[in-house]
Amino acid sequence: MARLIMFCILAVVILGSAIMCITTKRIMRAATFLLFVLFGIAGMYFVLDYTFLGAAQLSVYAGGITMMYIFAIQLVSKRTLRGFVEHVKASRVLFGVLMTLIGIAVVGLVLLKNKFIDMSAQLANKEVAMSTIGHSLMGSGKYEYVLPFEFISVFLLACIIGGIMIARKEDKK
């Protein structure tokens, strides 16, 4: 019963913050509401006893990605954002809705064709040891993720350096 109550509270926080994130006109408030959404998702993981995923959600997304958004927002000059109004055309909205529906159909077909739904039901009852997860994350063999993590870290470092260079060029003007 307590898990159901916590689920309901977290669901309300996530949905409320997500709605506020996309409806607010101030970009820093949107980033803050995004942070609350990510905290709520981490809370969902903890309610489900997925402590590793909850900790990863807090450290990677709520900590790292949100801070990267905030730094990017701060690097953009206020002159660039002043008077920035985007006009939405009906044809773009229709195209976006059409592409979304096509994407949902493709994902559904892939899930059904490869029987991922049946496999996930079978694998849901199995518990994976923390050492297995750690070895998969830090291993360099097939289906191990140390090399993609390194590529991502170099890419993010390049983005940070590029943002600093852009900010420094604006100061000289």
Short mmCIF file of N, CA, C and O in Angstrom, two decimals, residues 26-159:
data_model
loop_
_atom_site.label_atom_id
_atom_site.label_comp_id
_atom_site.label_asym_id
_atom_site.label_seq_id
_atom_site.Cartn_x
_atom_site.Cartn_y
_atom_site.Cartn_z
N ARG A 26 9.98 30.66 -19.52
CA ARG A 26 11.32 30.97 -19.04
C ARG A 26 12.18 29.71 -19.08
O ARG A 26 11.80 28.68 -18.51
N ILE A 27 13.32 29.82 -19.73
CA ILE A 27 14.12 28.64 -20.01
C ILE A 27 14.75 28.07 -18.74
O ILE A 27 14.89 26.86 -18.60
N MET A 28 15.13 28.90 -17.78
CA MET A 28 15.71 28.38 -16.54
C MET A 28 14.66 27.63 -15.71
O MET A 28 14.97 26.64 -15.06
N ARG A 29 13.44 28.12 -15.74
CA ARG A 29 12.37 27.38 -15.06
C ARG A 29 12.12 26.04 -15.72
O ARG A 29 11.86 25.04 -15.05
N ALA A 30 12.19 26.00 -17.04
CA ALA A 30 12.01 24.74 -17.77
C ALA A 30 13.10 23.74 -17.36
O ALA A 30 12.82 22.56 -17.15
N ALA A 31 14.34 24.22 -17.24
CA ALA A 31 15.43 23.33 -16.82
C ALA A 31 15.21 22.84 -15.39
O ALA A 31 15.50 21.69 -15.07
N THR A 32 14.70 23.72 -14.54
CA THR A 32 14.43 23.31 -13.15
C THR A 32 13.32 22.28 -13.08
O THR A 32 13.43 21.29 -12.35
N PHE A 33 12.26 22.48 -13.85
CA PHE A 33 11.18 21.49 -13.87
C PHE A 33 11.66 20.17 -14.47
O PHE A 33 11.23 19.10 -14.04
N LEU A 34 12.55 20.22 -15.45
CA LEU A 34 13.14 19.01 -15.99
C LEU A 34 13.92 18.26 -14.91
O LEU A 34 13.85 17.03 -14.82
N LEU A 35 14.62 19.00 -14.06
CA LEU A 35 15.34 18.39 -12.95
C LEU A 35 14.37 17.67 -12.01
O LEU A 35 14.64 16.55 -11.57
N PHE A 36 13.21 18.27 -11.73
CA PHE A 36 12.22 17.62 -10.88
C PHE A 36 11.67 16.36 -11.54
O PHE A 36 11.40 15.36 -10.85
N VAL A 37 11.48 16.38 -12.86
CA VAL A 37 11.02 15.19 -13.57
C VAL A 37 12.04 14.06 -13.40
O VAL A 37 11.69 12.92 -13.09
N LEU A 38 13.32 14.39 -13.57
CA LEU A 38 14.36 13.37 -13.46
C LEU A 38 14.50 12.86 -12.03
O LEU A 38 14.75 11.67 -11.82
N PHE A 39 14.33 13.73 -11.04
CA PHE A 39 14.31 13.27 -9.64
C PHE A 39 13.14 12.34 -9.39
O PHE A 39 13.26 11.33 -8.70
N GLY A 40 11.97 12.66 -9.95
CA GLY A 40 10.81 11.80 -9.79
C GLY A 40 11.00 10.43 -10.41
O GLY A 40 10.60 9.40 -9.85
N ILE A 41 11.64 10.39 -11.57
CA ILE A 41 11.91 9.10 -12.22
C ILE A 41 12.88 8.28 -11.38
O ILE A 41 12.72 7.07 -11.23
N ALA A 42 13.89 8.95 -10.81
CA ALA A 42 14.81 8.24 -9.91
C ALA A 42 14.05 7.70 -8.71
O ALA A 42 14.29 6.58 -8.25
N GLY A 43 13.11 8.47 -8.19
CA GLY A 43 12.28 8.00 -7.09
C GLY A 43 11.47 6.77 -7.47
O GLY A 43 11.31 5.85 -6.66
N MET A 44 10.97 6.73 -8.71
CA MET A 44 10.25 5.55 -9.19
C MET A 44 11.15 4.32 -9.17
O MET A 44 10.74 3.24 -8.78
N TYR A 45 12.40 4.50 -9.61
CA TYR A 45 13.34 3.38 -9.59
C TYR A 45 13.57 2.89 -8.16
O TYR A 45 13.63 1.69 -7.90
N PHE A 46 13.70 3.82 -7.23
CA PHE A 46 13.93 3.42 -5.84
C PHE A 46 12.70 2.72 -5.26
O PHE A 46 12.83 1.77 -4.48
N VAL A 47 11.50 3.15 -5.63
CA VAL A 47 10.28 2.49 -5.16
C VAL A 47 10.23 1.06 -5.69
O VAL A 47 9.78 0.15 -4.99
N LEU A 48 10.71 0.85 -6.90
CA LEU A 48 10.71 -0.48 -7.50
C LEU A 48 11.89 -1.33 -7.06
O LEU A 48 12.08 -2.44 -7.57
N ASP A 49 12.71 -0.83 -6.14
CA ASP A 49 13.91 -1.51 -5.63
C ASP A 49 14.98 -1.69 -6.70
O ASP A 49 15.79 -2.61 -6.63
N TYR A 50 15.01 -0.81 -7.67
CA TYR A 50 16.09 -0.78 -8.66
C TYR A 50 17.09 0.29 -8.22
O TYR A 50 17.17 1.35 -8.82
N THR A 51 17.85 -0.03 -7.20
CA THR A 51 18.73 0.99 -6.62
C THR A 51 19.83 1.41 -7.58
O THR A 51 20.20 2.58 -7.60
N PHE A 52 20.34 0.48 -8.38
CA PHE A 52 21.40 0.86 -9.32
C PHE A 52 20.87 1.85 -10.35
O PHE A 52 21.51 2.86 -10.64
N LEU A 53 19.70 1.56 -10.92
CA LEU A 53 19.13 2.48 -11.91
C LEU A 53 18.76 3.82 -11.28
O LEU A 53 18.91 4.87 -11.91
N GLY A 54 18.28 3.80 -10.05
CA GLY A 54 17.96 5.05 -9.35
C GLY A 54 19.20 5.89 -9.13
O GLY A 54 19.19 7.11 -9.35
N ALA A 55 20.28 5.25 -8.69
CA ALA A 55 21.53 5.98 -8.47
C ALA A 55 22.09 6.50 -9.79
O ALA A 55 22.59 7.63 -9.87
N ALA A 56 22.00 5.69 -10.85
CA ALA A 56 22.48 6.13 -12.16
C ALA A 56 21.63 7.30 -12.67
O ALA A 56 22.16 8.26 -13.24
N GLN A 57 20.34 7.25 -12.45
CA GLN A 57 19.45 8.33 -12.86
C GLN A 57 19.82 9.62 -12.14
O GLN A 57 19.87 10.68 -12.76
N LEU A 58 20.07 9.52 -10.85
CA LEU A 58 20.43 10.72 -10.09
C LEU A 58 21.77 11.29 -10.54
O LEU A 58 21.91 12.50 -10.73
N SER A 59 22.75 10.43 -10.69
CA SER A 59 24.09 10.94 -10.99
C SER A 59 24.25 11.36 -12.44
O SER A 59 24.81 12.41 -12.72
N VAL A 60 23.75 10.57 -13.37
CA VAL A 60 23.98 10.87 -14.78
C VAL A 60 22.98 11.91 -15.29
O VAL A 60 23.38 12.95 -15.81
N TYR A 61 21.70 11.65 -15.13
CA TYR A 61 20.72 12.54 -15.73
C TYR A 61 20.42 13.75 -14.85
O TYR A 61 20.56 14.88 -15.29
N ALA A 62 19.98 13.51 -13.63
CA ALA A 62 19.62 14.63 -12.78
C ALA A 62 20.84 15.49 -12.47
O ALA A 62 20.74 16.72 -12.40
N GLY A 63 22.00 14.88 -12.30
CA GLY A 63 23.19 15.65 -12.00
C GLY A 63 23.87 16.18 -13.24
O GLY A 63 24.00 17.39 -13.43
N GLY A 64 24.31 15.29 -14.10
CA GLY A 64 25.14 15.69 -15.23
C GLY A 64 24.42 16.38 -16.36
O GLY A 64 24.80 17.47 -16.78
N ILE A 65 23.38 15.76 -16.86
CA ILE A 65 22.70 16.30 -18.04
C ILE A 65 22.01 17.62 -17.72
O ILE A 65 22.11 18.58 -18.49
N THR A 66 21.36 17.72 -16.58
CA THR A 66 20.69 18.97 -16.22
C THR A 66 21.70 20.09 -16.03
O THR A 66 21.47 21.22 -16.46
N MET A 67 22.83 19.79 -15.42
CA MET A 67 23.86 20.83 -15.26
C MET A 67 24.41 21.24 -16.62
O MET A 67 24.69 22.42 -16.84
N MET A 68 24.53 20.30 -17.54
CA MET A 68 24.99 20.65 -18.88
C MET A 68 23.98 21.57 -19.57
O MET A 68 24.37 22.54 -20.23
N TYR A 69 22.68 21.31 -19.41
CA TYR A 69 21.67 22.19 -19.97
C TYR A 69 21.78 23.59 -19.37
O TYR A 69 21.70 24.59 -20.09
N ILE A 70 21.96 23.66 -18.06
CA ILE A 70 22.03 24.96 -17.41
C ILE A 70 23.27 25.73 -17.88
O ILE A 70 23.20 26.94 -18.14
N PHE A 71 24.41 25.05 -18.00
CA PHE A 71 25.60 25.73 -18.51
C PHE A 71 25.38 26.19 -19.95
O PHE A 71 25.81 27.29 -20.32
N ALA A 72 24.74 25.39 -20.76
CA ALA A 72 24.47 25.78 -22.15
C ALA A 72 23.55 27.00 -22.19
O ALA A 72 23.76 27.91 -23.00
N ILE A 73 22.56 27.02 -21.32
CA ILE A 73 21.65 28.17 -21.27
C ILE A 73 22.42 29.41 -20.85
O ILE A 73 22.24 30.50 -21.41
N GLN A 74 23.30 29.28 -19.87
CA GLN A 74 24.06 30.43 -19.40
C GLN A 74 25.05 30.92 -20.45
O GLN A 74 25.39 32.10 -20.48
N LEU A 75 25.56 30.02 -21.31
CA LEU A 75 26.51 30.43 -22.34
C LEU A 75 25.86 31.19 -23.48
O LEU A 75 26.51 31.97 -24.16
N VAL A 76 24.57 30.93 -23.73
CA VAL A 76 23.88 31.65 -24.79
C VAL A 76 23.66 33.08 -24.32
O VAL A 76 23.20 33.32 -23.22
N SER A 77 23.99 34.02 -25.18
CA SER A 77 23.89 35.42 -24.76
C SER A 77 22.44 35.83 -24.62
O SER A 77 21.54 35.30 -25.27
N LYS A 78 22.22 36.82 -23.79
CA LYS A 78 20.86 37.32 -23.58
C LYS A 78 20.36 38.05 -24.81
O LYS A 78 19.16 38.13 -25.05
N ARG A 79 21.28 38.59 -25.61
CA ARG A 79 20.86 39.26 -26.84
C ARG A 79 20.25 38.27 -27.81
O ARG A 79 19.33 38.59 -28.54
N THR A 80 20.75 37.05 -27.81
CA THR A 80 20.24 36.03 -28.71
C THR A 80 18.83 35.63 -28.32
O THR A 80 17.97 35.40 -29.17
N LEU A 81 18.58 35.54 -27.01
CA LEU A 81 17.27 35.09 -26.54
C LEU A 81 16.24 36.21 -26.48
O LEU A 81 15.05 35.95 -26.43
N ARG A 82 16.67 37.46 -26.45
CA ARG A 82 15.75 38.59 -26.32
C ARG A 82 14.91 38.70 -27.59
O ARG A 82 15.43 38.73 -28.70
N GLY A 83 13.61 38.75 -27.43
CA GLY A 83 12.71 38.88 -28.57
C GLY A 83 12.60 37.64 -29.42
O GLY A 83 12.11 37.70 -30.53
N PHE A 84 13.05 36.52 -28.91
CA PHE A 84 13.02 35.27 -29.68
C PHE A 84 11.61 34.69 -29.60
O PHE A 84 11.18 34.23 -28.56
N VAL A 85 10.90 34.74 -30.71
CA VAL A 85 9.55 34.19 -30.78
C VAL A 85 9.51 33.25 -31.98
O VAL A 85 9.90 33.62 -33.08
N GLU A 86 9.07 32.05 -31.75
CA GLU A 86 8.99 31.09 -32.83
C GLU A 86 7.53 30.94 -33.23
O GLU A 86 6.66 30.69 -32.41
N HIS A 87 7.30 31.11 -34.51
CA HIS A 87 5.95 30.95 -35.03
C HIS A 87 5.80 29.51 -35.54
O HIS A 87 6.62 29.02 -36.29
N VAL A 88 4.73 28.88 -35.11
CA VAL A 88 4.51 27.48 -35.47
C VAL A 88 3.52 27.42 -36.62
O VAL A 88 2.42 27.98 -36.54
N LYS A 89 3.93 26.76 -37.68
CA LYS A 89 3.05 26.59 -38.83
C LYS A 89 2.26 25.30 -38.66
O LYS A 89 2.75 24.32 -38.11
N ALA A 90 1.04 25.31 -39.16
CA ALA A 90 0.18 24.12 -39.05
C ALA A 90 0.78 22.94 -39.82
O ALA A 90 0.65 21.79 -39.40
N SER A 91 1.45 23.22 -40.92
CA SER A 91 2.05 22.12 -41.70
C SER A 91 3.17 21.44 -40.92
O SER A 91 3.33 20.22 -41.01
N ARG A 92 3.94 22.20 -40.14
CA ARG A 92 5.00 21.61 -39.32
C ARG A 92 4.41 20.75 -38.21
O ARG A 92 4.95 19.70 -37.88
N VAL A 93 3.33 21.22 -37.60
CA VAL A 93 2.68 20.45 -36.54
C VAL A 93 2.14 19.15 -37.12
O VAL A 93 2.31 18.07 -36.55
N LEU A 94 1.50 19.23 -38.29
CA LEU A 94 0.95 18.04 -38.93
C LEU A 94 2.07 17.06 -39.29
O LEU A 94 1.95 15.86 -39.07
N PHE A 95 3.19 17.59 -39.81
CA PHE A 95 4.33 16.75 -40.14
C PHE A 95 4.90 16.09 -38.88
O PHE A 95 5.24 14.91 -38.89
N GLY A 96 4.98 16.85 -37.79
CA GLY A 96 5.48 16.29 -36.54
C GLY A 96 4.59 15.18 -36.00
O GLY A 96 5.08 14.14 -35.54
N VAL A 97 3.28 15.38 -36.06
CA VAL A 97 2.34 14.36 -35.60
C VAL A 97 2.44 13.12 -36.48
O VAL A 97 2.46 11.99 -35.99
N LEU A 98 2.57 13.32 -37.79
CA LEU A 98 2.68 12.19 -38.71
C LEU A 98 3.97 11.40 -38.44
O LEU A 98 3.93 10.16 -38.38
N MET A 99 5.08 12.08 -38.25
CA MET A 99 6.35 11.40 -37.97
C MET A 99 6.29 10.67 -36.62
O MET A 99 6.85 9.58 -36.48
N THR A 100 5.62 11.26 -35.65
CA THR A 100 5.47 10.60 -34.35
C THR A 100 4.68 9.31 -34.49
O THR A 100 5.06 8.27 -33.92
N LEU A 101 3.59 9.35 -35.21
CA LEU A 101 2.78 8.15 -35.41
C LEU A 101 3.54 7.08 -36.17
O LEU A 101 3.45 5.89 -35.86
N ILE A 102 4.31 7.48 -37.18
CA ILE A 102 5.14 6.52 -37.92
C ILE A 102 6.19 5.90 -37.00
O ILE A 102 6.41 4.69 -37.01
N GLY A 103 6.80 6.72 -36.16
CA GLY A 103 7.81 6.22 -35.22
C GLY A 103 7.21 5.23 -34.22
O GLY A 103 7.80 4.18 -33.94
N ILE A 104 6.03 5.55 -33.70
CA ILE A 104 5.37 4.64 -32.77
C ILE A 104 5.02 3.32 -33.46
O ILE A 104 5.19 2.24 -32.88
N ALA A 105 4.56 3.40 -34.71
CA ALA A 105 4.22 2.18 -35.44
C ALA A 105 5.46 1.32 -35.69
O ALA A 105 5.42 0.09 -35.53
N VAL A 106 6.58 1.95 -36.04
CA VAL A 106 7.82 1.19 -36.29
C VAL A 106 8.30 0.52 -35.01
O VAL A 106 8.66 -0.66 -35.02
N VAL A 107 8.30 1.27 -33.91
CA VAL A 107 8.73 0.68 -32.63
C VAL A 107 7.81 -0.47 -32.24
O VAL A 107 8.27 -1.53 -31.79
N GLY A 108 6.51 -0.30 -32.42
CA GLY A 108 5.57 -1.38 -32.11
C GLY A 108 5.79 -2.62 -32.95
O GLY A 108 5.77 -3.74 -32.44
N LEU A 109 6.04 -2.41 -34.24
CA LEU A 109 6.31 -3.55 -35.11
C LEU A 109 7.60 -4.27 -34.72
O LEU A 109 7.65 -5.51 -34.74
N VAL A 110 8.65 -3.52 -34.39
CA VAL A 110 9.90 -4.15 -33.97
C VAL A 110 9.70 -4.95 -32.69
O VAL A 110 10.19 -6.07 -32.55
N LEU A 111 8.96 -4.38 -31.75
CA LEU A 111 8.70 -5.09 -30.49
C LEU A 111 7.92 -6.38 -30.72
O LEU A 111 8.23 -7.41 -30.14
N LEU A 112 6.91 -6.30 -31.56
CA LEU A 112 6.10 -7.49 -31.82
C LEU A 112 6.85 -8.53 -32.65
O LEU A 112 6.75 -9.73 -32.38
N LYS A 113 7.60 -8.09 -33.66
CA LYS A 113 8.31 -9.03 -34.52
C LYS A 113 9.40 -9.77 -33.77
O LYS A 113 9.59 -10.97 -33.96
N ASN A 114 10.12 -9.10 -32.92
CA ASN A 114 11.24 -9.71 -32.21
C ASN A 114 10.84 -10.29 -30.85
O ASN A 114 11.70 -10.76 -30.11
N LYS A 115 9.56 -10.24 -30.54
CA LYS A 115 9.01 -10.83 -29.31
C LYS A 115 9.70 -10.30 -28.05
O LYS A 115 9.98 -11.03 -27.12
N PHE A 116 9.99 -8.98 -28.05
CA PHE A 116 10.61 -8.36 -26.88
C PHE A 116 9.67 -8.35 -25.68
O PHE A 116 10.11 -8.42 -24.55
N ILE A 117 8.39 -8.27 -25.94
CA ILE A 117 7.43 -8.23 -24.83
C ILE A 117 7.42 -9.55 -24.09
O ILE A 117 7.41 -9.60 -22.86
N ASP A 118 7.46 -10.66 -24.83
CA ASP A 118 7.52 -11.98 -24.19
C ASP A 118 8.83 -12.17 -23.43
O ASP A 118 8.85 -12.72 -22.33
N MET A 119 9.95 -11.73 -24.05
CA MET A 119 11.25 -11.88 -23.39
C MET A 119 11.33 -11.04 -22.12
O MET A 119 11.90 -11.47 -21.13
N SER A 120 10.77 -9.84 -22.16
CA SER A 120 10.85 -8.99 -20.97
C SER A 120 10.04 -9.57 -19.82
O SER A 120 10.41 -9.44 -18.66
N ALA A 121 8.94 -10.24 -20.13
CA ALA A 121 8.15 -10.89 -19.09
C ALA A 121 8.94 -12.05 -18.46
O ALA A 121 8.86 -12.28 -17.25
N GLN A 122 9.69 -12.77 -19.26
CA GLN A 122 10.49 -13.88 -18.73
C GLN A 122 11.69 -13.37 -17.94
O GLN A 122 12.05 -13.94 -16.91
N LEU A 123 12.32 -12.31 -18.41
CA LEU A 123 13.52 -11.79 -17.75
C LEU A 123 13.20 -10.94 -16.53
O LEU A 123 14.09 -10.66 -15.73
N ALA A 124 11.96 -10.52 -16.38
CA ALA A 124 11.60 -9.65 -15.26
C ALA A 124 11.76 -10.37 -13.91
O ALA A 124 12.02 -9.73 -12.90
N ASN A 125 11.62 -11.67 -13.90
CA ASN A 125 11.71 -12.41 -12.65
C ASN A 125 13.14 -12.78 -12.27
O ASN A 125 13.39 -13.25 -11.17
N LYS A 126 14.08 -12.59 -13.19
CA LYS A 126 15.47 -12.93 -12.91
C LYS A 126 16.18 -11.71 -12.33
O LYS A 126 16.00 -10.59 -12.79
N GLU A 127 17.01 -11.95 -11.34
CA GLU A 127 17.78 -10.87 -10.73
C GLU A 127 19.21 -10.93 -11.26
O GLU A 127 19.82 -12.00 -11.33
N VAL A 128 19.72 -9.77 -11.64
CA VAL A 128 21.08 -9.69 -12.18
C VAL A 128 21.99 -9.19 -11.07
O VAL A 128 21.69 -8.21 -10.40
N ALA A 129 23.10 -9.85 -10.90
CA ALA A 129 24.05 -9.47 -9.85
C ALA A 129 24.73 -8.15 -10.20
O ALA A 129 24.93 -7.83 -11.38
N MET A 130 25.07 -7.39 -9.17
CA MET A 130 25.71 -6.10 -9.37
C MET A 130 27.07 -6.26 -10.05
O MET A 130 27.48 -5.42 -10.85
N SER A 131 27.78 -7.35 -9.77
CA SER A 131 29.08 -7.57 -10.41
C SER A 131 28.92 -7.78 -11.92
O SER A 131 29.76 -7.35 -12.70
N THR A 132 27.84 -8.41 -12.33
CA THR A 132 27.59 -8.60 -13.76
C THR A 132 27.32 -7.27 -14.45
O THR A 132 27.83 -7.01 -15.54
N ILE A 133 26.56 -6.40 -13.80
CA ILE A 133 26.30 -5.07 -14.35
C ILE A 133 27.59 -4.28 -14.44
O ILE A 133 27.88 -3.65 -15.47
N GLY A 134 28.39 -4.31 -13.38
CA GLY A 134 29.66 -3.59 -13.39
C GLY A 134 30.60 -4.09 -14.46
O GLY A 134 31.27 -3.29 -15.13
N HIS A 135 30.67 -5.38 -14.64
CA HIS A 135 31.55 -5.94 -15.65
C HIS A 135 31.07 -5.56 -17.05
O HIS A 135 31.88 -5.26 -17.94
N SER A 136 29.76 -5.54 -17.26
CA SER A 136 29.23 -5.14 -18.57
C SER A 136 29.50 -3.67 -18.86
O SER A 136 29.79 -3.30 -20.00
N LEU A 137 29.40 -2.83 -17.83
CA LEU A 137 29.63 -1.41 -18.04
C LEU A 137 31.10 -1.09 -18.28
O LEU A 137 31.43 -0.22 -19.08
N MET A 138 31.99 -1.76 -17.61
CA MET A 138 33.42 -1.42 -17.69
C MET A 138 34.24 -2.39 -18.53
O MET A 138 35.45 -2.23 -18.62
N GLY A 139 33.62 -3.36 -19.14
CA GLY A 139 34.36 -4.31 -19.97
C GLY A 139 34.58 -3.75 -21.38
O GLY A 139 33.91 -2.82 -21.82
N SER A 140 35.54 -4.33 -22.08
CA SER A 140 35.86 -3.84 -23.42
C SER A 140 35.54 -4.86 -24.51
O SER A 140 35.90 -4.66 -25.66
N GLY A 141 34.87 -5.92 -24.16
CA GLY A 141 34.53 -6.95 -25.15
C GLY A 141 33.23 -6.64 -25.86
O GLY A 141 32.71 -5.52 -25.82
N LYS A 142 32.69 -7.67 -26.52
CA LYS A 142 31.44 -7.52 -27.23
C LYS A 142 30.30 -7.31 -26.22
O LYS A 142 30.25 -7.97 -25.19
N TYR A 143 29.41 -6.39 -26.51
CA TYR A 143 28.28 -6.03 -25.65
C TYR A 143 28.73 -5.46 -24.31
O TYR A 143 28.03 -5.60 -23.31
N GLU A 144 29.87 -4.84 -24.27
CA GLU A 144 30.33 -4.14 -23.08
C GLU A 144 30.56 -2.69 -23.45
O GLU A 144 30.81 -2.37 -24.61
N TYR A 145 30.50 -1.79 -22.49
CA TYR A 145 30.25 -0.39 -22.81
C TYR A 145 31.35 0.60 -22.45
O TYR A 145 31.10 1.79 -22.42
N VAL A 146 32.57 0.18 -22.17
CA VAL A 146 33.58 1.15 -21.80
C VAL A 146 33.96 2.04 -22.99
O VAL A 146 34.16 3.25 -22.83
N LEU A 147 34.03 1.52 -24.19
CA LEU A 147 34.39 2.31 -25.35
C LEU A 147 33.33 3.36 -25.69
O LEU A 147 33.67 4.53 -25.91
N PRO A 148 32.03 3.02 -25.72
CA PRO A 148 31.04 4.07 -25.95
C PRO A 148 31.06 5.15 -24.86
O PRO A 148 30.87 6.33 -25.16
N PHE A 149 31.30 4.77 -23.60
CA PHE A 149 31.40 5.77 -22.55
C PHE A 149 32.55 6.72 -22.81
O PHE A 149 32.44 7.93 -22.59
N GLU A 150 33.66 6.21 -23.28
CA GLU A 150 34.82 7.06 -23.57
C GLU A 150 34.52 7.99 -24.73
O GLU A 150 34.89 9.17 -24.69
N PHE A 151 33.87 7.49 -25.77
CA PHE A 151 33.51 8.35 -26.90
C PHE A 151 32.57 9.47 -26.46
O PHE A 151 32.72 10.62 -26.86
N ILE A 152 31.60 9.13 -25.63
CA ILE A 152 30.66 10.13 -25.15
C ILE A 152 31.37 11.17 -24.29
O ILE A 152 31.09 12.37 -24.40
N SER A 153 32.30 10.74 -23.45
CA SER A 153 33.01 11.71 -22.60
C SER A 153 33.86 12.65 -23.44
O SER A 153 33.91 13.85 -23.18
N VAL A 154 34.52 12.15 -24.49
CA VAL A 154 35.30 13.01 -25.37
C VAL A 154 34.39 13.97 -26.13
O VAL A 154 34.69 15.16 -26.28
N PHE A 155 33.23 13.48 -26.58
CA PHE A 155 32.27 14.32 -27.27
C PHE A 155 31.76 15.44 -26.37
O PHE A 155 31.68 16.60 -26.78
N LEU A 156 31.40 15.11 -25.13
CA LEU A 156 30.92 16.13 -24.20
C LEU A 156 32.01 17.14 -23.88
O LEU A 156 31.74 18.34 -23.76
N LEU A 157 33.25 16.69 -23.75
CA LEU A 157 34.35 17.61 -23.52
C LEU A 157 34.51 18.56 -24.71
O LEU A 157 34.72 19.77 -24.53
N ALA A 158 34.39 18.05 -25.92
CA ALA A 158 34.47 18.90 -27.11
C ALA A 158 33.34 19.92 -27.13
O ALA A 158 33.55 21.09 -27.50
N CYS A 159 32.15 19.51 -26.72
CA CYS A 159 31.02 20.44 -26.65
C CYS A 159 31.26 21.54 -25.63
O CYS A 159 30.95 22.72 -25.88
#
